[in-house]
């Protein structure tokens, strides 16, 4: 049997946000590999083997998936959101790059998913309507000084910025430091979106201004989005505000 490795993004949480391509790739797999909570989101199928591992095990997990593929298994490696965004797809290709030359002949397919920033953006309007970037605040795989340099550069360039891994127990003050960087370049009324567990039943989204942004609002299931100088809030009586970033400056249209 010829093996195949499929790297699949499961979307932010809701079953409707798993793409049809991801669902059929999951149904074809003999083995599901990934971080435990993500493997648990895959619908059960008789005879399918499940290999759950710890979150920090990315390279070992990738090697294991590649070995099983070499043995002829149909392996699905799962991530939340999009598998190419701070997730397993890059770990698999790194393992191929550094590993057994024979792995380069394997069939490997990456199936895209709905990344958290797109789910968050749609939930509040259109904050990613103009140039934007994404930065992970996790310093497991890169030094904090590099992250700070990138925050400065992105803030200075006036991107809308999505902060992934915005908070963790091991580094409680990093988000506070990030807000301090943005306050150097952006006005206090810049919109900040705290979006937790988006598309899950316990979804919680708050739109605040940069001057009031409280870092303790974020947890490990939160994405924090900081607006650019153009990002605007449309407030509505008794309804959640909309947030959008215009594609043209308002004054150009006036
Ligand atoms: N590959 C994933 C990101 C993995 S990094 C993707 O494309 O979305 C994990 C971080 O993603 C979390 O710490 C959080 O910042 C963000 N995240 C993932 N799912 C989320 C959700 N449903 N709601 C809000 N943020 C989420």
Short mmCIF file of C-alpha atoms and ligand atoms in Angstrom, two decimals:
data_model
loop_
_atom_site.label_atom_id
_atom_site.label_comp_id
_atom_site.label_asym_id
_atom_site.label_seq_id
_atom_site.Cartn_x
_atom_site.Cartn_y
_atom_site.Cartn_z
CA UNK A 1 0.00 0.00 0.00
CA UNK A 2 1.30 3.47 -0.88
CA UNK A 3 1.28 5.83 2.03
CA UNK A 4 0.05 9.39 2.07
CA UNK A 5 0.48 12.19 4.58
CA UNK A 6 -2.22 14.85 4.74
CA UNK A 7 -1.74 17.92 6.93
CA UNK A 8 -5.14 19.29 7.87
CA UNK A 9 -6.39 22.53 9.44
CA UNK A 10 -9.55 21.85 11.47
CA UNK A 11 -10.64 25.50 11.66
CA UNK A 12 -11.23 27.48 14.86
CA UNK A 13 -13.65 25.04 16.51
CA UNK A 14 -17.15 24.90 15.01
CA UNK A 15 -17.80 21.75 12.93
CA UNK A 16 -19.29 23.93 10.12
CA UNK A 17 -15.91 25.62 9.75
CA UNK A 18 -14.14 22.35 8.88
CA UNK A 19 -13.86 22.53 5.09
CA UNK A 20 -15.36 19.73 2.96
CA UNK A 21 -11.81 18.95 1.72
CA UNK A 22 -10.60 18.57 5.32
CA UNK A 23 -13.58 16.35 6.23
CA UNK A 24 -12.99 13.97 3.32
CA UNK A 25 -9.25 13.79 4.00
CA UNK A 26 -10.02 12.90 7.64
CA UNK A 27 -12.45 10.18 6.54
CA UNK A 28 -9.80 8.57 4.29
CA UNK A 29 -7.07 8.46 6.94
CA UNK A 30 -6.00 5.25 8.69
CA UNK A 31 -4.16 7.23 11.39
CA UNK A 32 -4.89 10.61 13.01
CA UNK A 33 -1.90 12.36 14.58
CA UNK A 34 -1.81 15.58 16.64
CA UNK A 35 -2.11 17.42 19.93
CA UNK A 36 -4.73 15.61 22.07
CA UNK A 37 -7.53 18.23 22.09
CA UNK A 38 -7.33 18.57 18.29
CA UNK A 39 -7.35 14.79 17.70
CA UNK A 40 -10.45 14.68 19.94
CA UNK A 41 -12.26 17.05 17.56
CA UNK A 42 -12.03 14.53 14.67
CA UNK A 43 -15.28 12.52 14.31
CA UNK A 44 -14.78 8.90 15.41
CA UNK A 45 -14.43 6.33 12.61
CA UNK A 46 -14.22 2.57 13.16
CA UNK A 47 -10.75 1.11 12.65
CA UNK A 48 -8.96 4.46 12.57
CA UNK A 49 -5.94 4.71 14.88
CA UNK A 50 -5.39 7.84 16.96
CA UNK A 51 -2.01 9.12 18.12
CA UNK A 52 -2.35 12.04 20.56
CA UNK A 53 0.70 13.78 21.91
CA UNK A 54 1.72 16.78 23.97
CA UNK A 55 1.71 20.27 22.46
CA UNK A 56 5.50 20.66 22.60
CA UNK A 57 6.21 17.43 20.74
CA UNK A 58 6.00 18.87 17.22
CA UNK A 59 9.21 17.50 15.67
CA UNK A 60 8.91 14.02 17.22
CA UNK A 61 5.27 13.90 16.19
CA UNK A 62 6.25 14.89 12.64
CA UNK A 63 8.91 12.15 12.43
CA UNK A 64 6.44 9.58 13.72
CA UNK A 65 3.88 10.66 11.09
CA UNK A 66 6.50 10.45 8.31
CA UNK A 67 7.61 6.98 9.47
CA UNK A 68 4.04 5.68 9.43
CA UNK A 69 3.54 7.18 5.95
CA UNK A 70 6.69 5.36 4.74
CA UNK A 71 5.14 2.13 6.00
CA UNK A 72 2.13 2.66 3.73
CA UNK A 73 -0.34 4.21 6.19
CA UNK A 74 -2.72 7.06 5.24
CA UNK A 75 -1.80 9.54 7.93
CA UNK A 76 -3.69 12.76 8.78
CA UNK A 77 -1.83 15.28 10.92
CA UNK A 78 -4.27 17.76 12.44
CA UNK A 79 -3.89 21.34 13.70
CA UNK A 80 -6.45 23.91 14.76
CA UNK A 81 -7.20 26.78 12.39
CA UNK A 82 -4.96 26.59 9.35
CA UNK A 83 -2.18 24.00 9.65
CA UNK A 84 0.31 26.38 8.06
CA UNK A 85 -0.19 29.19 10.63
CA UNK A 86 1.93 28.62 13.78
CA UNK A 87 1.11 24.93 13.48
CA UNK A 88 2.09 21.48 12.21
CA UNK A 89 2.66 22.00 8.46
CA UNK A 90 5.99 23.79 8.94
CA UNK A 91 7.10 21.18 11.52
CA UNK A 92 6.46 18.38 9.01
CA UNK A 93 8.46 20.10 6.28
CA UNK A 94 11.27 20.83 8.73
CA UNK A 95 11.38 17.12 9.61
CA UNK A 96 11.50 16.27 5.88
CA UNK A 97 14.25 18.84 5.30
CA UNK A 98 16.43 17.51 8.14
CA UNK A 99 15.46 13.84 7.99
CA UNK A 100 15.70 10.68 5.90
CA UNK A 101 16.21 11.57 2.17
CA UNK A 102 13.63 8.91 1.26
CA UNK A 103 10.91 11.05 2.88
CA UNK A 104 11.22 13.48 -0.06
CA UNK A 105 9.50 10.88 -2.29
CA UNK A 106 6.44 10.62 -0.04
CA UNK A 107 3.09 12.02 -1.11
CA UNK A 108 2.34 14.96 1.18
CA UNK A 109 -0.69 17.23 0.86
CA UNK A 110 -1.60 20.30 2.92
CA UNK A 111 -5.33 21.02 3.27
CA UNK A 112 -6.06 24.66 4.20
CA UNK A 113 -8.24 25.64 7.14
CA UNK A 114 -9.92 28.73 8.57
CA UNK A 115 -7.30 30.41 10.73
CA UNK A 116 -8.37 32.02 14.02
CA UNK A 117 -7.70 35.52 12.67
CA UNK A 118 -10.20 35.03 9.84
CA UNK A 119 -12.86 33.67 12.18
CA UNK A 120 -12.27 36.61 14.55
CA UNK A 121 -12.35 39.15 11.72
CA UNK A 122 -15.65 37.81 10.35
CA UNK A 123 -17.21 37.80 13.82
CA UNK A 124 -16.67 41.56 14.24
CA UNK A 125 -16.88 42.89 10.68
CA UNK A 126 -13.85 43.46 8.47
CA UNK A 127 -10.80 44.54 10.51
CA UNK A 128 -8.44 42.79 8.05
CA UNK A 129 -9.76 44.80 5.11
CA UNK A 130 -6.37 46.34 4.47
CA UNK A 131 -2.72 45.36 5.07
CA UNK A 132 -2.20 43.18 8.11
CA UNK A 133 0.24 40.78 9.74
CA UNK A 134 0.24 38.01 12.33
CA UNK A 135 2.73 37.60 15.16
CA UNK A 136 2.91 34.78 17.69
CA UNK A 137 3.82 35.96 21.20
CA UNK A 138 5.04 32.46 22.08
CA UNK A 139 8.72 32.42 22.88
CA UNK A 140 8.96 28.61 22.92
CA UNK A 141 10.59 28.65 19.49
CA UNK A 142 12.06 32.18 19.20
CA UNK A 143 13.62 34.64 21.66
CA UNK A 144 11.46 37.37 23.20
CA UNK A 145 13.86 40.05 21.86
CA UNK A 146 13.02 38.98 18.28
CA UNK A 147 9.31 39.19 19.07
CA UNK A 148 9.73 42.70 20.52
CA UNK A 149 11.65 43.84 17.41
CA UNK A 150 8.85 42.52 15.18
CA UNK A 151 6.16 44.20 17.30
CA UNK A 152 7.99 47.53 16.93
CA UNK A 153 8.39 47.08 13.16
CA UNK A 154 4.77 46.03 12.62
CA UNK A 155 3.41 48.84 14.82
CA UNK A 156 5.56 51.39 13.01
CA UNK A 157 4.42 50.09 9.60
CA UNK A 158 0.78 50.64 10.62
CA UNK A 159 -0.38 47.07 9.99
CA UNK A 160 -3.45 45.64 11.65
CA UNK A 161 -1.79 43.01 13.86
CA UNK A 162 -3.17 39.65 14.97
CA UNK A 163 -1.44 38.36 18.09
CA UNK A 164 -1.58 34.57 18.34
CA UNK A 165 -0.60 32.80 21.57
CA UNK A 166 -1.32 36.14 23.22
CA UNK A 167 -1.13 34.79 26.76
CA UNK A 168 0.26 31.89 28.70
CA UNK A 169 0.87 31.05 32.35
CA UNK A 170 4.64 30.98 31.87
CA UNK A 171 4.88 34.56 30.55
CA UNK A 172 2.11 36.67 32.07
CA UNK A 173 3.69 40.07 31.29
CA UNK A 174 4.39 39.64 27.56
CA UNK A 175 1.04 40.93 26.34
CA UNK A 176 1.43 43.96 28.64
CA UNK A 177 4.82 44.64 27.05
CA UNK A 178 3.25 44.29 23.59
CA UNK A 179 0.56 46.87 24.46
CA UNK A 180 3.30 49.23 25.71
CA UNK A 181 4.98 48.96 22.28
CA UNK A 182 1.71 49.75 20.43
CA UNK A 183 1.02 52.73 22.69
CA UNK A 184 4.26 54.30 21.41
CA UNK A 185 2.98 54.30 17.81
CA UNK A 186 -0.85 54.33 18.00
CA UNK A 187 -3.38 56.64 19.62
CA UNK A 188 -5.26 55.58 22.76
CA UNK A 189 -8.53 55.16 20.85
CA UNK A 190 -7.11 52.50 18.47
CA UNK A 191 -9.53 49.52 18.49
CA UNK A 192 -8.31 46.35 20.23
CA UNK A 193 -10.28 43.12 19.87
CA UNK A 194 -10.03 40.37 22.50
CA UNK A 195 -11.55 37.26 20.94
CA UNK A 196 -11.66 34.03 22.95
CA UNK A 197 -12.82 30.56 21.87
CA UNK A 198 -14.20 31.96 18.63
CA UNK A 199 -16.84 29.71 17.01
CA UNK A 200 -17.05 27.57 20.19
CA UNK A 201 -20.21 27.70 22.34
CA UNK A 202 -18.35 29.80 24.96
CA UNK A 203 -17.08 32.37 22.43
CA UNK A 204 -16.39 35.79 24.01
CA UNK A 205 -15.44 38.89 22.04
CA UNK A 206 -14.72 42.34 23.49
CA UNK A 207 -13.85 45.44 21.49
CA UNK A 208 -12.04 48.04 23.60
CA UNK A 209 -9.65 50.91 22.97
CA UNK A 210 -5.89 50.59 23.29
CA UNK A 211 -5.79 52.90 26.32
CA UNK A 212 -8.21 50.57 28.16
CA UNK A 213 -6.78 47.24 26.94
CA UNK A 214 -6.23 45.01 29.97
CA UNK A 215 -3.73 42.20 29.27
CA UNK A 216 -5.28 39.96 31.93
CA UNK A 217 -8.37 39.63 29.67
CA UNK A 218 -6.44 37.21 27.40
CA UNK A 219 -5.98 33.50 28.01
CA UNK A 220 -4.59 30.65 25.92
CA UNK A 221 -7.71 30.54 23.74
CA UNK A 222 -7.60 34.28 22.96
CA UNK A 223 -6.49 36.06 19.82
CA UNK A 224 -5.82 39.79 20.26
CA UNK A 225 -6.18 42.01 17.23
CA UNK A 226 -4.86 45.59 17.25
CA UNK A 227 -6.21 48.00 14.68
CA UNK A 228 -4.17 50.22 12.37
CA UNK A 229 -4.55 54.01 12.41
CA UNK A 230 -7.40 53.53 9.88
CA UNK A 231 -9.38 50.85 11.75
CA UNK A 232 -12.78 52.20 12.79
CA UNK A 233 -15.60 51.16 15.10
CA UNK A 234 -19.25 51.49 14.03
CA UNK A 235 -21.23 51.57 17.27
CA UNK A 236 -24.86 50.44 17.27
CA UNK A 237 -27.47 50.94 19.99
CA UNK A 238 -27.85 47.75 22.07
CA UNK A 239 -25.93 45.67 19.56
CA UNK A 240 -22.29 44.67 19.29
CA UNK A 241 -20.16 47.20 17.42
CA UNK A 242 -18.73 46.47 14.01
CA UNK A 243 -15.02 46.95 13.39
CA UNK A 244 -13.57 47.50 9.94
CA UNK A 245 -10.43 48.78 8.23
CA UNK A 246 -11.30 50.73 5.08
CA UNK A 247 -9.59 49.87 1.82
CA UNK A 248 -9.50 53.56 0.97
CA UNK A 249 -8.93 56.52 3.23
CA UNK A 250 -12.29 58.13 3.95
CA UNK A 251 -11.00 61.53 2.86
CA UNK A 252 -10.15 60.17 -0.64
CA UNK A 253 -13.81 59.35 -1.17
CA UNK A 254 -15.21 62.57 0.26
N1 LIG B 1 -3.04 27.17 13.49
C1 LIG B 1 -3.89 27.98 14.35
C2 LIG B 1 -3.09 28.80 15.37
C3 LIG B 1 -2.37 27.95 16.42
S1 LIG B 1 -1.57 28.92 17.64
C4 LIG B 1 -4.75 28.90 13.48
O1 LIG B 1 -4.49 29.04 12.27
O2 LIG B 1 -5.70 29.49 14.02
C5 LIG B 1 -2.79 28.89 18.96
C6 LIG B 1 -3.39 30.27 19.16
O3 LIG B 1 -4.34 30.53 18.13
C7 LIG B 1 -4.16 30.48 20.45
O4 LIG B 1 -3.30 30.79 21.54
C8 LIG B 1 -5.05 31.67 20.08
O5 LIG B 1 -4.29 32.88 20.09
C9 LIG B 1 -5.38 31.36 18.62
N2 LIG B 1 -6.65 30.63 18.48
C10 LIG B 1 -6.81 29.38 18.01
N3 LIG B 1 -8.13 29.05 17.98
C11 LIG B 1 -8.80 30.14 18.43
C12 LIG B 1 -10.19 30.44 18.63
N4 LIG B 1 -11.15 29.54 18.34
N5 LIG B 1 -10.51 31.66 19.12
C13 LIG B 1 -9.56 32.58 19.39
N6 LIG B 1 -8.23 32.35 19.22
C14 LIG B 1 -7.87 31.15 18.75
#
